[in-house]
Coordinates of C-alpha atoms and ligand atoms in Angstrom, one line a residue:
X25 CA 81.7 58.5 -9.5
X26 CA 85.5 57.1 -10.2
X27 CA 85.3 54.3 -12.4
X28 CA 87.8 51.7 -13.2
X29 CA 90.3 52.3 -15.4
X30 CA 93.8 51.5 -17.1
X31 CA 96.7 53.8 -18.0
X32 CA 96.9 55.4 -21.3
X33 CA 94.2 54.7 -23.9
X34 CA 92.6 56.9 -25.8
X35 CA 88.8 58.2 -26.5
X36 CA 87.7 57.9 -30.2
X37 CA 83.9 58.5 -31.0
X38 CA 82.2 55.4 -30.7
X39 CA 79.7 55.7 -33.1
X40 CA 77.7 53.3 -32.0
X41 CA 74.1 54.9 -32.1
X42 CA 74.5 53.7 -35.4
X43 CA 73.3 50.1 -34.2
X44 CA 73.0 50.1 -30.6
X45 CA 69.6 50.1 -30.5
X46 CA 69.0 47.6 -33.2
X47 CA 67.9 44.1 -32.0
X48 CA 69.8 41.7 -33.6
X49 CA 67.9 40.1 -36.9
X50 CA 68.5 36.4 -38.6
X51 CA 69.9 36.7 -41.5
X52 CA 68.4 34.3 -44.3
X53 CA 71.0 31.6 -44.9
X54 CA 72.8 31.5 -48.4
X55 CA 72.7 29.6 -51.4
X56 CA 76.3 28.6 -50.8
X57 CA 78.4 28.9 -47.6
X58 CA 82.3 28.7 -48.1
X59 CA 83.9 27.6 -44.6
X60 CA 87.7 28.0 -44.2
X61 CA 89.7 26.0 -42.2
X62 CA 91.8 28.1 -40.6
X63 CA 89.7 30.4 -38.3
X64 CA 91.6 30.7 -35.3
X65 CA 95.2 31.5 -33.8
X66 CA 96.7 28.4 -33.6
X67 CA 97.1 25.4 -36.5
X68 CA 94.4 25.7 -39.4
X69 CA 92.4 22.1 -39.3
X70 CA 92.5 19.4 -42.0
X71 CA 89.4 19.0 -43.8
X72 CA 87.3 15.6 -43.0
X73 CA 84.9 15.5 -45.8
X74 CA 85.4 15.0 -49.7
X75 CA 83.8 17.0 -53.0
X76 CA 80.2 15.4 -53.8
X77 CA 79.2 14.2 -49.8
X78 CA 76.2 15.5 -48.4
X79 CA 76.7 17.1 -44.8
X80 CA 74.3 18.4 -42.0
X81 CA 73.8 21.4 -40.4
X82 CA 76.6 21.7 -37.4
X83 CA 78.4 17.9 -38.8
X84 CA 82.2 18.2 -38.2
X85 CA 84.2 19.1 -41.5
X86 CA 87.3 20.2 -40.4
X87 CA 89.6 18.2 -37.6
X88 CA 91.8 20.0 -35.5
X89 CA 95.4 19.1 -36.4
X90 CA 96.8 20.1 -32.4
X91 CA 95.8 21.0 -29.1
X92 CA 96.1 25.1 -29.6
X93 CA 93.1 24.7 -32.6
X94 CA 89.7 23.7 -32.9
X95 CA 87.5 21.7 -35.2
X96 CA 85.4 23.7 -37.8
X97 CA 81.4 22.5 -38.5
X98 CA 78.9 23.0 -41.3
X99 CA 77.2 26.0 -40.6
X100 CA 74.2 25.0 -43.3
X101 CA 73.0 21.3 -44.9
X102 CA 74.1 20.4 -48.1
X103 CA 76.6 18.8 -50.4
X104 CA 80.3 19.4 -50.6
X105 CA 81.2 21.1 -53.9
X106 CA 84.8 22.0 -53.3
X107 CA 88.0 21.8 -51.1
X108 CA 90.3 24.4 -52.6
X109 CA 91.9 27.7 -51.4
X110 CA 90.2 30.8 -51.5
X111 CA 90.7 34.7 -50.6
X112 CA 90.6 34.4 -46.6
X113 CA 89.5 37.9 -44.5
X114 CA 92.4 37.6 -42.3
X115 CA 95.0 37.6 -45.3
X116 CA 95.8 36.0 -47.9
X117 CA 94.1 32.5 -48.9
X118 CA 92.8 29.3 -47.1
X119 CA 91.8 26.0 -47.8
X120 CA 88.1 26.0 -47.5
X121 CA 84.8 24.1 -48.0
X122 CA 82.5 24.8 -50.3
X123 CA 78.6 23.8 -50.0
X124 CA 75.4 24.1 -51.3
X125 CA 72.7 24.6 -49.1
X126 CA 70.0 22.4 -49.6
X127 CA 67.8 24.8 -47.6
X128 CA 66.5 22.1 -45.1
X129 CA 68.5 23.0 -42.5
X130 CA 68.8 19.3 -41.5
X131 CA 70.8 19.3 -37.5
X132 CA 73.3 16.5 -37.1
X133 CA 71.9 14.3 -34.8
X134 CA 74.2 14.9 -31.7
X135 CA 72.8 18.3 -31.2
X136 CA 69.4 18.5 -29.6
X137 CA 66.8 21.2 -29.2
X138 CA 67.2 23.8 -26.3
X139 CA 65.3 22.4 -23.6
X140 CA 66.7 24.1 -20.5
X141 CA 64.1 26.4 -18.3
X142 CA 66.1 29.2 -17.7
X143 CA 65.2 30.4 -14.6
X144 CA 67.6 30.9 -11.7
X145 CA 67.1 27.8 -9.5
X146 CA 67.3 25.7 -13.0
X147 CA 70.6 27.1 -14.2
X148 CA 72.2 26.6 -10.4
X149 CA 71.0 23.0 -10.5
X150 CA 71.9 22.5 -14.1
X151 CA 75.5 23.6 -13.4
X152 CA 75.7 22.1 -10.2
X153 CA 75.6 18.9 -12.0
X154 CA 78.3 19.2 -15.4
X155 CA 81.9 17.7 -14.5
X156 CA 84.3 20.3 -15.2
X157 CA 86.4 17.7 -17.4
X158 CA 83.3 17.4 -19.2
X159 CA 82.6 21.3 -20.2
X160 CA 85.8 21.4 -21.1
X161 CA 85.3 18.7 -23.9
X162 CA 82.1 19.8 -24.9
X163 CA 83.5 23.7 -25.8
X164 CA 86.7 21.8 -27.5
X165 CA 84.3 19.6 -29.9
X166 CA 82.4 22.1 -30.6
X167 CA 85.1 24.4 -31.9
X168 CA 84.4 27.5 -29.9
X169 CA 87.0 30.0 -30.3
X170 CA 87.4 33.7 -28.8
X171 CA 84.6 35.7 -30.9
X172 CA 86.0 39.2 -30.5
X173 CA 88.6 39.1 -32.7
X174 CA 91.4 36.7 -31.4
X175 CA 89.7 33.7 -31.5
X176 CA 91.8 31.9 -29.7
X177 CA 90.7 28.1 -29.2
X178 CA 88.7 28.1 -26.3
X179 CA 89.1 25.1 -24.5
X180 CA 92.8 26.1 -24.1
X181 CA 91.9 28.8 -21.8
X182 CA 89.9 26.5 -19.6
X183 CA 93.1 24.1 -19.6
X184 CA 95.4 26.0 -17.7
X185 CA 98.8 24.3 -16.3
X186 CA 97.9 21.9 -13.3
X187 CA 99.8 24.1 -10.8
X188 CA 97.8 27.5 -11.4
X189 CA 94.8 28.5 -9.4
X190 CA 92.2 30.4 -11.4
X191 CA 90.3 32.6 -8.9
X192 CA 88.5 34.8 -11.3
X193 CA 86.8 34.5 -14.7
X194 CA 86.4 37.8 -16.6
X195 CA 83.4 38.3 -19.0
X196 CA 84.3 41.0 -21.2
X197 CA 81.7 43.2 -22.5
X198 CA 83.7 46.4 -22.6
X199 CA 83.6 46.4 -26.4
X200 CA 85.1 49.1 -27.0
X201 CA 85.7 49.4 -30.7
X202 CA 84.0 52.1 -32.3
X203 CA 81.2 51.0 -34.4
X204 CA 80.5 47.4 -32.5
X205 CA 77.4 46.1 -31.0
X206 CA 77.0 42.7 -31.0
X207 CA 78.3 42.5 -27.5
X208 CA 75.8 44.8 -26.5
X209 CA 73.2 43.5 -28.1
X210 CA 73.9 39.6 -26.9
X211 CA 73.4 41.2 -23.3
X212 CA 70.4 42.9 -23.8
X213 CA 68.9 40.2 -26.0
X214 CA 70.5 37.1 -24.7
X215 CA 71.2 37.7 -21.0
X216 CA 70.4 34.2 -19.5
X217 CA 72.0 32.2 -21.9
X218 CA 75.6 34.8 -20.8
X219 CA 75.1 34.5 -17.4
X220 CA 74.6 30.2 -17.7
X221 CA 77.9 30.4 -19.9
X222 CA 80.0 32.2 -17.6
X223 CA 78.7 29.9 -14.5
X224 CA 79.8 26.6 -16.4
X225 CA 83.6 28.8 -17.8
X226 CA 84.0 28.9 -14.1
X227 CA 83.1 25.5 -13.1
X228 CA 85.6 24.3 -15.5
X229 CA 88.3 26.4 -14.0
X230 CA 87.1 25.8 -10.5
X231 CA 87.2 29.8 -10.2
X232 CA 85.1 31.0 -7.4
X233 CA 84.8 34.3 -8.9
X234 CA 82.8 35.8 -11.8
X235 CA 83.2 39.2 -12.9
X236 CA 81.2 40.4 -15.9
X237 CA 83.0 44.1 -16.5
X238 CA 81.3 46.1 -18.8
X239 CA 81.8 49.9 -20.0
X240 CA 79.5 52.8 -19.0
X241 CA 77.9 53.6 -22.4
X242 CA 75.8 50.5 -21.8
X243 CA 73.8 51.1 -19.0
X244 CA 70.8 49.3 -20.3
X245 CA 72.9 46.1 -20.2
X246 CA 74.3 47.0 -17.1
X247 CA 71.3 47.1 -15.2
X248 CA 69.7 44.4 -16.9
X249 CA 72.5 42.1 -15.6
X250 CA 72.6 43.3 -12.2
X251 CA 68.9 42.7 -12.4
X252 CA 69.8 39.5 -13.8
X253 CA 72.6 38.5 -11.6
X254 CA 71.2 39.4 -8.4
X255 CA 70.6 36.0 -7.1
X256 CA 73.9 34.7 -7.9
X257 CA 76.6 35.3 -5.3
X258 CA 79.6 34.5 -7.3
X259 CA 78.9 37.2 -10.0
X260 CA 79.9 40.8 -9.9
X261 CA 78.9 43.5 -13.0
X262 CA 81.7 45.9 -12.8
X263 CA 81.0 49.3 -14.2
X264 CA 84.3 50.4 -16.7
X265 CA 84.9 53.6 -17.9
X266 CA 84.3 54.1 -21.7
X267 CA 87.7 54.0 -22.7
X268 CA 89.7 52.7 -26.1
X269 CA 91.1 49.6 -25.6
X270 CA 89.3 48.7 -22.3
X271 CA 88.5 45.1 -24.0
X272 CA 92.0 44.3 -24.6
X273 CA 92.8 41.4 -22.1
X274 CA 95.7 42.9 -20.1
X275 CA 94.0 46.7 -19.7
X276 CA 90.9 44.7 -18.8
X277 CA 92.2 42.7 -16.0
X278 CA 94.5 45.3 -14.4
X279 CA 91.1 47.4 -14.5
X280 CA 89.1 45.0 -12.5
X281 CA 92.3 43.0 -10.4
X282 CA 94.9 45.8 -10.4
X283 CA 96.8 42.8 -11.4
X284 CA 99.7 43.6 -14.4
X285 CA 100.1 40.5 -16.8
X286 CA 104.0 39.8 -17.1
X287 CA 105.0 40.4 -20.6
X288 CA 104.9 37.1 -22.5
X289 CA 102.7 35.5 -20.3
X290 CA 99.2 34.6 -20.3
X291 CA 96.2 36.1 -18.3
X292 CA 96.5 32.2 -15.8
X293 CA 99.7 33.9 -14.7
X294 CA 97.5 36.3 -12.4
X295 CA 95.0 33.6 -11.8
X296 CA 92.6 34.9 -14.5
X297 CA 90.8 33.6 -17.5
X298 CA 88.5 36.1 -19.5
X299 CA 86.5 35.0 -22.2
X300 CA 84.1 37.5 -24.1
X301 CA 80.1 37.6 -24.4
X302 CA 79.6 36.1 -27.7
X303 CA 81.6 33.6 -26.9
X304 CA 79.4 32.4 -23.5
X305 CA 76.6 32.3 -25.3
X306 CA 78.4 30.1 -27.3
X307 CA 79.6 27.8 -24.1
X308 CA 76.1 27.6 -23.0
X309 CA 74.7 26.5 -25.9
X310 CA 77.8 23.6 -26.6
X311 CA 77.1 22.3 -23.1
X312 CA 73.1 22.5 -23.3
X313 CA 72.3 21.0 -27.1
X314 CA 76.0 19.7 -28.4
X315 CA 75.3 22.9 -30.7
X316 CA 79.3 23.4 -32.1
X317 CA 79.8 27.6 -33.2
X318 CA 78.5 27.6 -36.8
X319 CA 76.8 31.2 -36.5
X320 CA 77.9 34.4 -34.8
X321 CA 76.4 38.2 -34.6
X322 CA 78.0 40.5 -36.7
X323 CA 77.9 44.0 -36.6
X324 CA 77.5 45.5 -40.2
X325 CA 77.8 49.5 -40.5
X326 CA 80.4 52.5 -40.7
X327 CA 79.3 56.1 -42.6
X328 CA 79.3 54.4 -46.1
X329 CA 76.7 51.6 -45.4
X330 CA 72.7 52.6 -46.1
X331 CA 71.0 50.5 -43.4
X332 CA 73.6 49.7 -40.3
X333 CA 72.4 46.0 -38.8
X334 CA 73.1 43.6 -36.3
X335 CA 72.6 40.5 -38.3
X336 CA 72.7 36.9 -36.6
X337 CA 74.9 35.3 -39.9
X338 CA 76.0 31.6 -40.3
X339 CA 80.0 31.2 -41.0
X340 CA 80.7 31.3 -44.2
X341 CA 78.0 33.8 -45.7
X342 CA 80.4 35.8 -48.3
X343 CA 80.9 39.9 -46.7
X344 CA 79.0 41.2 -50.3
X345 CA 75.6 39.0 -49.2
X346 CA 75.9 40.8 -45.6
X347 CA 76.6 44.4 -47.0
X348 CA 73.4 44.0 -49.8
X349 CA 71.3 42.8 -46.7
X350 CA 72.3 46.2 -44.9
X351 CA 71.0 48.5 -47.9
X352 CA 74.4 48.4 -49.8
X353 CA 76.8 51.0 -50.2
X354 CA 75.1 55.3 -49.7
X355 CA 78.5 55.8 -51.7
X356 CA 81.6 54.1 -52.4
X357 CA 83.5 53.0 -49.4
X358 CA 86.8 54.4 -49.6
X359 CA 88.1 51.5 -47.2
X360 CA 85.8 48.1 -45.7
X361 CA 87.4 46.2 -42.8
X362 CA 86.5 42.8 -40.9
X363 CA 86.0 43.9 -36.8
X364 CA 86.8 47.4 -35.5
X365 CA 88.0 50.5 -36.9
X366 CA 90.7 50.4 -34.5
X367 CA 92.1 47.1 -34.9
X368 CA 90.5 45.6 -37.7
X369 CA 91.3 44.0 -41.1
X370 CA 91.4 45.9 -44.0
X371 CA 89.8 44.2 -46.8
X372 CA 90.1 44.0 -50.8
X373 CA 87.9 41.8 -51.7
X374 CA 83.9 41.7 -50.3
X375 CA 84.1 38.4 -51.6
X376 CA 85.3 36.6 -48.8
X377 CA 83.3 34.7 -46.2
X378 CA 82.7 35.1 -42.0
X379 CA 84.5 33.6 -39.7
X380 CA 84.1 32.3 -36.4
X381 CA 86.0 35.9 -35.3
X382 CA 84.4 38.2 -37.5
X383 CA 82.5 40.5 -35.0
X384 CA 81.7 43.5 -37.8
X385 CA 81.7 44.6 -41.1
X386 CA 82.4 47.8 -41.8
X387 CA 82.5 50.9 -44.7
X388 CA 83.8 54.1 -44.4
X389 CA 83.6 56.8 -46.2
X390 CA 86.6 58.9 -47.5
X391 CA 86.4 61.2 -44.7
X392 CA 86.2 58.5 -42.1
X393 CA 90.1 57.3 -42.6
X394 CA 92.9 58.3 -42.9
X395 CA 94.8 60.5 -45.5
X396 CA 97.8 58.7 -47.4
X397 CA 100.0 61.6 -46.4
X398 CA 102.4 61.4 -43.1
X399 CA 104.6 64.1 -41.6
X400 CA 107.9 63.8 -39.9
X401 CA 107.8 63.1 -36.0
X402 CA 107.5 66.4 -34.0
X403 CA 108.6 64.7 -30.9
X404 CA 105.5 65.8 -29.2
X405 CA 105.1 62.7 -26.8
X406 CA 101.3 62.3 -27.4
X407 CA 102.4 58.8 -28.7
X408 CA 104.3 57.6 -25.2
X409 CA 101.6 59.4 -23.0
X410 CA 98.6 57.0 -25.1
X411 CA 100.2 53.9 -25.2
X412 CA 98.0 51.4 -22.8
X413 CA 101.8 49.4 -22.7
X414 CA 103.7 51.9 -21.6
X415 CA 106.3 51.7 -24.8
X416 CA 107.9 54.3 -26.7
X417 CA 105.8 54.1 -30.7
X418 CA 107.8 56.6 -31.3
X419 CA 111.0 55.3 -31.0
X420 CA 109.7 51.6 -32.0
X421 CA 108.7 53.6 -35.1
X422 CA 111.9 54.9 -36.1
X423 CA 113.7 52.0 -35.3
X424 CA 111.3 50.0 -37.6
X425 CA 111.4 52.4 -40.6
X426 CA 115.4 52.5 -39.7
X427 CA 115.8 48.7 -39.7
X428 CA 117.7 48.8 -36.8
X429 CA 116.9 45.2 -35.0
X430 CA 118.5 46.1 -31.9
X431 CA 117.1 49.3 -31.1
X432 CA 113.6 47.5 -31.8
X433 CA 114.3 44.6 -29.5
X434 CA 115.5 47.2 -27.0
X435 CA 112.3 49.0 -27.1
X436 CA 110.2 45.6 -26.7
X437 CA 108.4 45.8 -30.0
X438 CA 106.5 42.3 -29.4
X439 CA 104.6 43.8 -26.2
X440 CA 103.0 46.0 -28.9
X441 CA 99.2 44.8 -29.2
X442 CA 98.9 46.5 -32.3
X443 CA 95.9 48.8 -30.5
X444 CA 96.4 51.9 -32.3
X445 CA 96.7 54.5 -30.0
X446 CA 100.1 55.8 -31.1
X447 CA 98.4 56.4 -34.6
X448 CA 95.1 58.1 -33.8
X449 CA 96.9 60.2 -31.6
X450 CA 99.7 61.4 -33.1
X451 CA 99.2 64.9 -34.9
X452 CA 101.4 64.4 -38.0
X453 CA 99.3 61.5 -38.5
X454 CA 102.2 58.9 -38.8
X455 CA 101.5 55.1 -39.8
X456 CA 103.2 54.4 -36.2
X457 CA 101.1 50.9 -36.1
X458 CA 101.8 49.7 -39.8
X459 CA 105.9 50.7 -39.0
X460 CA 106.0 48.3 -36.1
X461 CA 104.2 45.8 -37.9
X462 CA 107.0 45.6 -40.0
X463 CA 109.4 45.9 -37.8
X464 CA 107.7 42.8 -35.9
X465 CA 108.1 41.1 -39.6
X466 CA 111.8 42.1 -39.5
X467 CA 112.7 40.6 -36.0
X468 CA 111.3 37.6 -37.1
X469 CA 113.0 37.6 -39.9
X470 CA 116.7 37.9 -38.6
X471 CA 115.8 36.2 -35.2
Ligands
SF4_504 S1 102.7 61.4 -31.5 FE1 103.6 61.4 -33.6 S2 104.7 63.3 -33.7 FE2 104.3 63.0 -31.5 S3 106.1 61.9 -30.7 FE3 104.6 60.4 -31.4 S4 105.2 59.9 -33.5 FE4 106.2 61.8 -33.0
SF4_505 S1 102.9 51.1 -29.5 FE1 101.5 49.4 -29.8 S2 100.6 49.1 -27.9 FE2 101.5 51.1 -27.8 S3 99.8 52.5 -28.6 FE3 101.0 51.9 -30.4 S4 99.9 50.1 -31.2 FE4 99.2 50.4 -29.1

């Protein structure tokens, strides 16, 4: 069967048996949680507590600071130790909270206890009767960001400009790092609670379409959601081929719309909004209980780690606690990075807490990455022929390493998603991505 597709791309070993099959487990909460307050694209928030108050589990302790950010919660109950800066996975350092948990667990009293039946006729009537304006609030106050990486506030993608018709919403569940599987696991474990979330994303954009794409190494959540599904009109599963980077918004969309984003512009230009998996559970349980994001599924493996997990983790939980949890290192990891192997952080320090956007954990062995030895360009092409936006990382390379600002302007360095293509392809295993990311630095720099 032909299945849906994008240009370019590439197809790395998923590695994924690692933890595809392993329901997700709650992971005990910790003594202390350290929550920073920037978590998201978009202005960090301004803390809303002080050292020595005692807080409750989900209570508001950072304030967003503008409309492109969102508020940040307690993830445990407690008292406030500290407001200082510390090591942040993302780079660098943040200003964050510091609590100790008291280990009651105690909700703040806006958030209620799931009550909703979840059978079909009860989530139709149960969105039939939210006020768009109203789901729109309830994701902003509750801080919900994109979960699969990004996190980019929410509620800004269900605002889109007055004069813009959304006609379809996008869930995406490609996930097509390597290594990841909370995605996966959320649809196998938390299917109702997805399918309610993407029902009220599109009653907040008025979209009468719902698309849920997914990639073809899932087939158990594909069938479970067209199971799932079938009694909705409104809601498509769309079968993807397995291809690196299927999840990235643009590929995604011109795979299921044939629609092209314009560079610069955002996925509302083609009447779109996608939002990811994690992050509709998330919706659905804002709307239902007032419940903000404090927790999230990570995915904790990679060839170094003993016992690879799918842990249900509250924000702020310190990457070393997660790691020990999984069995701790077979061997020393030669390199750990916060979400995929692809496109992920590489980290320094396991020191540093989850955020609202961490969606793995993961160690490699020396084997696993890459040597610290690269060879001159061979002008082979394989770079140009990958590249999901159709530049030239070749070129763009050069031009970076070279300095030369208008050559990298020229070659549209800033539609560069930073995927990774160029570099897993290319045979003299050049640092194509880290070149441009300088080169994106310099452009800044001199305008
Ligand atoms: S893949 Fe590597 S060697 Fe080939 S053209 Fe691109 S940068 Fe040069
Ligand atoms: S140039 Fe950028 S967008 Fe193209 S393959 Fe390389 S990292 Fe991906």
């Amino acid at each position: 069967m032909y299945l849906k597709t994008f240009k370019g791309g590439i197809h790395p070993g998923d590695r994924k048996e690692l933890t595809n099959t392993v329901p997700i487990s709650d992971c005990p909460p910790p003594k202390e949680v350290i929550i920073p307050l920037r978590q998201h694209i978009g202005a960090p928030c301004e803390p809303c507590v002080n050292v020595g108050d005692r807080v409750l589990m989900g209570q508001k302790i950072g304030e967003a600071t503008s409309f492109v950010s969102a508020p940040v919660h307690a993830s445990v109950s407690g008292t406030v130790t500290k407001i200082e800066n510390y090591p942040h996975p993302g780079g660098g350092e943040a200003l964050s909270v510091f609590i100790e948990n008291d280990e009651k667990d105690e909700l703040f009293p806006e958030i209620k206890e799931w009550d909703l039946d979840l059978s079909k006729d009860s989530i139709k009537a149960f969105v039939e009767k939210q006020d768009a304006k109203e789901i729109v609030e309830k994701v902003k106050n509750a801080g919900i960001t994109g979960m699969g990486g990004a996190a980019f506030p929410t509620h800004v993608k269900l605002s889109p400009p007055a004069d813009v018709k959304i006609h379809t919403i996008i869930i995406n569940g490609a996930e097509c790092e390597p290594y990841l599987t909370t995605d996966h696991r959320e649809m196998l474990e938390n299917t109702k609670k997805i399918i309610l979330g993407a029902l009220l994303v599109a009653k907040s954009v008025s979209a009468e379409k719902i698309v849920i794409a997914i990639e073809n190494n899932k087939k158990d959540a594909i069938s479970l959601l067209e199971q799932e599904t079938k009694e909705f009109d409104n809601i498509e599963i769309f079968t993807m081929l397995t291809k690196y980077p299927q999840g990235s918004e643009k590929q995604l969309i011109n795979a299921v719309t044939k629609s092209e984003v314009p560079s610069g512009a955002l996925p509302s230009a083609v009447g779109v909004v996608v939002n990811n998996i994690d992050t509709c559970a998330a919706i659905s349980e804002a709307v239902v209980t007032n419940r903000p994001l404090y927790e999230r599924v990570v995915t904790v493996s990679g060839d170094a780690v003993n016992n690879p997990k799918n842990l249900r983790v509250r924000v702020g939980v310190k990457f070393s606690e997660l790691l020990e949890i999984a069995g701790g290192f077979k061997e020393e990891p030669k390199k750990i990075v916060m979400g995929g192997p692809m496109m992920g952080i590489a980290q320094n320090n396991i020191e540093v807490p989850v955020i609202k956007g961490t969606s793995g954990i993961l160690a490699f062995s020396a084997p696993e990455t890459y040597g610290k030895d690269e060879g001159a360009c061979i002008k082979c092409g394989k770079c140009v022929e990958v590249c999901p936006m159709r530049l030239m990382p070749n070129f763009l390379s050069t031009a970076s390493v070279a300095k030369d600002v208008e050559k990298i302007k020229a070659h549209n360095i800033l539609d560069c998603m930073e995927c990774g293509c160029c570099s897993f392809i290319c045979p003299q295993r050049r640092f194509i991505v880290q070149h441009i990311k300088a080169g994106k630095a310099l452009l800044k720099q001199k305008g």
